[in-house]
mmCIF file of C-alpha atoms and ligand atoms in Angstrom:
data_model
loop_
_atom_site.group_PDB
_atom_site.id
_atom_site.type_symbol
_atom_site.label_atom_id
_atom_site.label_comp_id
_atom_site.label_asym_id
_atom_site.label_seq_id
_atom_site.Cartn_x
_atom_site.Cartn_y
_atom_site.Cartn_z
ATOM 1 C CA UNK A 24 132.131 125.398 150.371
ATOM 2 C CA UNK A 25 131.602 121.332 150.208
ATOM 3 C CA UNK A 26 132.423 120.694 146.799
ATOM 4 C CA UNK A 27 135.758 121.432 144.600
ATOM 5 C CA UNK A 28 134.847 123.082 141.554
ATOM 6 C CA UNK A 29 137.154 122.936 138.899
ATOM 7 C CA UNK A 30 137.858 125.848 136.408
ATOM 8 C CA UNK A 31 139.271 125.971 132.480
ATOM 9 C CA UNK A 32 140.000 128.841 130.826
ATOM 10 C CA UNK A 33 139.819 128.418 126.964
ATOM 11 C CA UNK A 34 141.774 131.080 124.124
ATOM 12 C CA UNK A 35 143.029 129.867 121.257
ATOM 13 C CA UNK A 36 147.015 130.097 121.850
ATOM 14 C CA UNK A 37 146.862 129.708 125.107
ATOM 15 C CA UNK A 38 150.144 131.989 125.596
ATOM 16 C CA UNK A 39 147.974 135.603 125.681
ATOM 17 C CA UNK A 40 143.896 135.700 127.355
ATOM 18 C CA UNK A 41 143.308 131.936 128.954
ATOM 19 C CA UNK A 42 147.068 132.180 130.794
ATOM 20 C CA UNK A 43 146.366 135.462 132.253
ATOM 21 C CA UNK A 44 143.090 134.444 133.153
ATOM 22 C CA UNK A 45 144.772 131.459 135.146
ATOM 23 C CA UNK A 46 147.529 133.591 136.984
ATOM 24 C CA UNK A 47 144.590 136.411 137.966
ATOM 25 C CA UNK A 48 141.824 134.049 138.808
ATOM 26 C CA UNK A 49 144.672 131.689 140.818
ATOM 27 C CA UNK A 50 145.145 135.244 143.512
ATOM 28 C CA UNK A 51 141.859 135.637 143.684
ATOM 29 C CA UNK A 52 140.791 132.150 144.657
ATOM 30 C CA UNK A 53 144.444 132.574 146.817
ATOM 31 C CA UNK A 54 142.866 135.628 148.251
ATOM 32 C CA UNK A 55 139.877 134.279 149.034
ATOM 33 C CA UNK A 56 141.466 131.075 150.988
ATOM 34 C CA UNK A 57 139.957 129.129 148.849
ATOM 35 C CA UNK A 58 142.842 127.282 146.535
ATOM 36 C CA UNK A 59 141.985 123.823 148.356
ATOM 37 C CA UNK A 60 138.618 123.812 146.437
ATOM 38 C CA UNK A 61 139.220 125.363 143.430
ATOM 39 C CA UNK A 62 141.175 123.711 140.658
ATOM 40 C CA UNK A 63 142.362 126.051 137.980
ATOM 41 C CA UNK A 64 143.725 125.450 134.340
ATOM 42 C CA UNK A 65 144.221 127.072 131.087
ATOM 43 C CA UNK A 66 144.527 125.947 126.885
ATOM 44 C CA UNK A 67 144.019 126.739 123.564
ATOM 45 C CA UNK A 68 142.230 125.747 120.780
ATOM 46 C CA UNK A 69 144.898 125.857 118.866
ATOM 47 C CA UNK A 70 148.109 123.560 118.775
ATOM 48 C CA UNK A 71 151.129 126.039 117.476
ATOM 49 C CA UNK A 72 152.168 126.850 121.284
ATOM 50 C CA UNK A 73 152.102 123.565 123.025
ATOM 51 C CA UNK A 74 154.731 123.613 125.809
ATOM 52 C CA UNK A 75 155.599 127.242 125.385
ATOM 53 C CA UNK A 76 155.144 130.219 128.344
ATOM 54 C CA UNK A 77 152.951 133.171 128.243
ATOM 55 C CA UNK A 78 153.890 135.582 125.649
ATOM 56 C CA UNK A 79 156.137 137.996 127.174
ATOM 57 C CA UNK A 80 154.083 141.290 126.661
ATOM 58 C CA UNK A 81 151.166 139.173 128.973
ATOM 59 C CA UNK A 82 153.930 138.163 131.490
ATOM 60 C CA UNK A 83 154.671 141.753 131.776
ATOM 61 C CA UNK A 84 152.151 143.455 132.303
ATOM 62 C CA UNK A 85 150.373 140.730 134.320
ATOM 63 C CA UNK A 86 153.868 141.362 136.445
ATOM 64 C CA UNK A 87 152.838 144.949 137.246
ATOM 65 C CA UNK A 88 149.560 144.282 138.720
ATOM 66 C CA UNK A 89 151.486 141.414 141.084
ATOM 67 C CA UNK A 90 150.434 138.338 138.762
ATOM 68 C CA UNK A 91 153.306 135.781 137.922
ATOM 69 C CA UNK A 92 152.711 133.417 134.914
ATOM 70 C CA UNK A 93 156.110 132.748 134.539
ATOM 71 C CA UNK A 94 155.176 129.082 135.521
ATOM 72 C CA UNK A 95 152.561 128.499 132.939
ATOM 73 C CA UNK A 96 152.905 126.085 129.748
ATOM 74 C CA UNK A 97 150.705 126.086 126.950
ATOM 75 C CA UNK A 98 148.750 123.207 126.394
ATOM 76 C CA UNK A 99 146.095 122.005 123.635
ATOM 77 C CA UNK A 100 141.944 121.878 124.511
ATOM 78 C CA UNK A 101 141.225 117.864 124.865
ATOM 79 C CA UNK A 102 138.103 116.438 124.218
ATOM 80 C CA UNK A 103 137.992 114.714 128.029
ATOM 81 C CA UNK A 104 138.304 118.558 129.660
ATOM 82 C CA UNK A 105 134.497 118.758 129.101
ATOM 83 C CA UNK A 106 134.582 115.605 131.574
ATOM 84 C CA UNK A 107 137.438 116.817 133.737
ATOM 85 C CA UNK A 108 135.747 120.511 134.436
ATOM 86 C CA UNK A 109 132.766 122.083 135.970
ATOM 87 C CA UNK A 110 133.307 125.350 134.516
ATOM 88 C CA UNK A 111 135.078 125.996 131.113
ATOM 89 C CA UNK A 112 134.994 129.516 130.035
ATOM 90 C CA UNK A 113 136.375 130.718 127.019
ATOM 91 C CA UNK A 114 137.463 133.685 125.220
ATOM 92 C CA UNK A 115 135.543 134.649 122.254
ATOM 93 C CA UNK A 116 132.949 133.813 120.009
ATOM 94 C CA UNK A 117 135.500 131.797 117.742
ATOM 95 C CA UNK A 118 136.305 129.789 120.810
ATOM 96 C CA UNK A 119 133.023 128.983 121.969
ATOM 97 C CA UNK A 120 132.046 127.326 118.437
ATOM 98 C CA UNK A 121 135.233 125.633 118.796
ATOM 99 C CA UNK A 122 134.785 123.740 121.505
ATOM 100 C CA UNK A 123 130.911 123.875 121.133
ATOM 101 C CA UNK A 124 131.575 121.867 118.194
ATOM 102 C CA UNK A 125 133.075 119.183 120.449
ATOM 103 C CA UNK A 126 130.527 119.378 123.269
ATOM 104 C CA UNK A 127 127.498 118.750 121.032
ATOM 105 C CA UNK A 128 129.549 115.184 120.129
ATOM 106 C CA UNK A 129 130.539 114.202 123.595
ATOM 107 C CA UNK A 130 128.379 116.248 125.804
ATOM 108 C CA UNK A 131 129.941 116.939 129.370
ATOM 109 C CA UNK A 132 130.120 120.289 130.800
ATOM 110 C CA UNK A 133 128.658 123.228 128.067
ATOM 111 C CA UNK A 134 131.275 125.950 127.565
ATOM 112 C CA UNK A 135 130.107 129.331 128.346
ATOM 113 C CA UNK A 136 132.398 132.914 127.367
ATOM 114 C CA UNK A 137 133.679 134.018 130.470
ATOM 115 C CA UNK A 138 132.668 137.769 130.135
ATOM 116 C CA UNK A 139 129.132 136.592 130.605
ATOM 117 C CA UNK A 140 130.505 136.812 134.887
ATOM 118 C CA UNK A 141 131.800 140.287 134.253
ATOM 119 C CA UNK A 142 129.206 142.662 133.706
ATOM 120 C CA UNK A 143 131.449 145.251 131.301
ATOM 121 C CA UNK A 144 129.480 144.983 128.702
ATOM 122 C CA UNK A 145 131.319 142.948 126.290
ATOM 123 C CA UNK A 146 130.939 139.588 125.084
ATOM 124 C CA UNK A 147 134.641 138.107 123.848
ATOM 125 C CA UNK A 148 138.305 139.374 125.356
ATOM 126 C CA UNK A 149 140.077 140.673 122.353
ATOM 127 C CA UNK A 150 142.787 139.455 121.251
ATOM 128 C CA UNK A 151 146.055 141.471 121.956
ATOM 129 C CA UNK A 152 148.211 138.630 120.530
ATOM 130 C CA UNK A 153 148.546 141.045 116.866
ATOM 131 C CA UNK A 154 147.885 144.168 118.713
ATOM 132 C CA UNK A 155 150.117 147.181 120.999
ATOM 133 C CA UNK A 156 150.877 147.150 124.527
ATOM 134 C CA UNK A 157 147.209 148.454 125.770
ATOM 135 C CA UNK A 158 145.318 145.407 124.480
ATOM 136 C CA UNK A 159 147.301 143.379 127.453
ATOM 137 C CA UNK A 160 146.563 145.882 130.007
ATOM 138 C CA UNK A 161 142.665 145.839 128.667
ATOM 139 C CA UNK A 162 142.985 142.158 128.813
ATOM 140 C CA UNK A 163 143.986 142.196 132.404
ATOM 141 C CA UNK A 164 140.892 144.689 133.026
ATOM 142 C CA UNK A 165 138.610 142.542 131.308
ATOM 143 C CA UNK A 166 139.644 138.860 133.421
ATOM 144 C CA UNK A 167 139.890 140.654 136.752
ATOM 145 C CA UNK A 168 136.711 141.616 136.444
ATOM 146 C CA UNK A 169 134.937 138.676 135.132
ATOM 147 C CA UNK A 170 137.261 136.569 137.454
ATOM 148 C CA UNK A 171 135.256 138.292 140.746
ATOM 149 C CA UNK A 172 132.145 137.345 139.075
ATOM 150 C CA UNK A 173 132.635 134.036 138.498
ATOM 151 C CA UNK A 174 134.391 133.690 142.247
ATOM 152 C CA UNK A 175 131.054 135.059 143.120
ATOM 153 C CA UNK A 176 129.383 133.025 141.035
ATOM 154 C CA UNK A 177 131.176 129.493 142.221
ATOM 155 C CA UNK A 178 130.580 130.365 146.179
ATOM 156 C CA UNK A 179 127.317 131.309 145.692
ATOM 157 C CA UNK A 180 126.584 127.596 143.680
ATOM 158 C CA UNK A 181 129.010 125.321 146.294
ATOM 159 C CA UNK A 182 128.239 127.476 149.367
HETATM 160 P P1 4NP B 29 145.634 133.928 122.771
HETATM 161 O O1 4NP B 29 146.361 134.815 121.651
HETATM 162 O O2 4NP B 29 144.577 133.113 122.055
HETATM 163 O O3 4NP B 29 145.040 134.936 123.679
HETATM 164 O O4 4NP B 29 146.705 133.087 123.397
HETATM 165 C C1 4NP B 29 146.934 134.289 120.488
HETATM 166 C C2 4NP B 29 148.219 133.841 120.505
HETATM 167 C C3 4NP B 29 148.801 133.369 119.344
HETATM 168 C C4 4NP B 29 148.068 133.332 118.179
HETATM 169 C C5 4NP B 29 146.767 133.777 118.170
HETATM 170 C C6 4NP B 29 146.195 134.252 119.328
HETATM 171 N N1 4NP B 29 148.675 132.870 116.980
HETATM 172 O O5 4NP B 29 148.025 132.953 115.921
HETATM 173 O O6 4NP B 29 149.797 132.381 117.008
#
């Protein structure tokens, strides 16, 4: 790969979907041997969780399948991440008018929903945030998945 690419994962609390999607994209970029080219970062829409860590039921079970997040802090979408990123992926549909909203103003990179890598099916990662303990393991299903794609998808454009 000759280029970095970096990578922004967009949710709107940024404690639940976008972190997770950090921690399990981060091992398989690790995996890959390719964490030298490949910046990674997570945020939210929304501003009620600045500064906070993962929610604990994402920690968890990101835990079991070998993903720490305990590192993460929650940090608010910015109008220059459109600049600073190559690829910002979000969410849901609620989070791509979000920060479509934004991109039509200032241009820069166009946001795009992540599933579109990951080939399940589905458009948007559902929200576990109000939800039981199996819409963070579907979650996890979900962003592994798309996350090979869009490894895939960045060594096939940078190769
Ligand atoms: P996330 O989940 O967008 O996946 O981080 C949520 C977390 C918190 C809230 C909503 C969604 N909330 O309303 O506080």
């Amino acid at each position: 790969m000759s280029k970095p690419a970096n990578v922004l994962f967009v949710c709107l609390g940024n404690i639940c979907r976008s972190p997770t999607a950090e921690g399990v994209f981060r091992k398989l970029v690790a995996r890959a041997g390719l964490q030298d080219q490949i910046q990674i970062d997570s945020c939210g829409t929304g501003n009620w969780h600045i500064g906070k860590g993962p929610d604990s039921r994402s920690q968890e079970a990101a835990q079991k399948r070998g993903v720490d997040l305990s590192a993460l802090k929650a940090r608010q979408f910015a109008e220059n991440d459109l600049k600073t990123f190559d690829y910002v992926v979000v969410m849901d549909r609620q989070n791509l008018a979000d920060v479509k909203e934004i991109w039509r103003q200032t241009g820069g990179t166009e946001p795009t929903l992540f599933l579109e890598y990951g080939r399940s099916g589905l458009a948007e990662v559902p929200d576990p945030y109000f939800g039981g303990e199996d819409g963070f393991e579907h979650v996890l299903d979900l962003v592994e998945k798309a996350g090979e794609g869009l490894l895939r998808d960045i060594q096939e454009r940078l190769a």
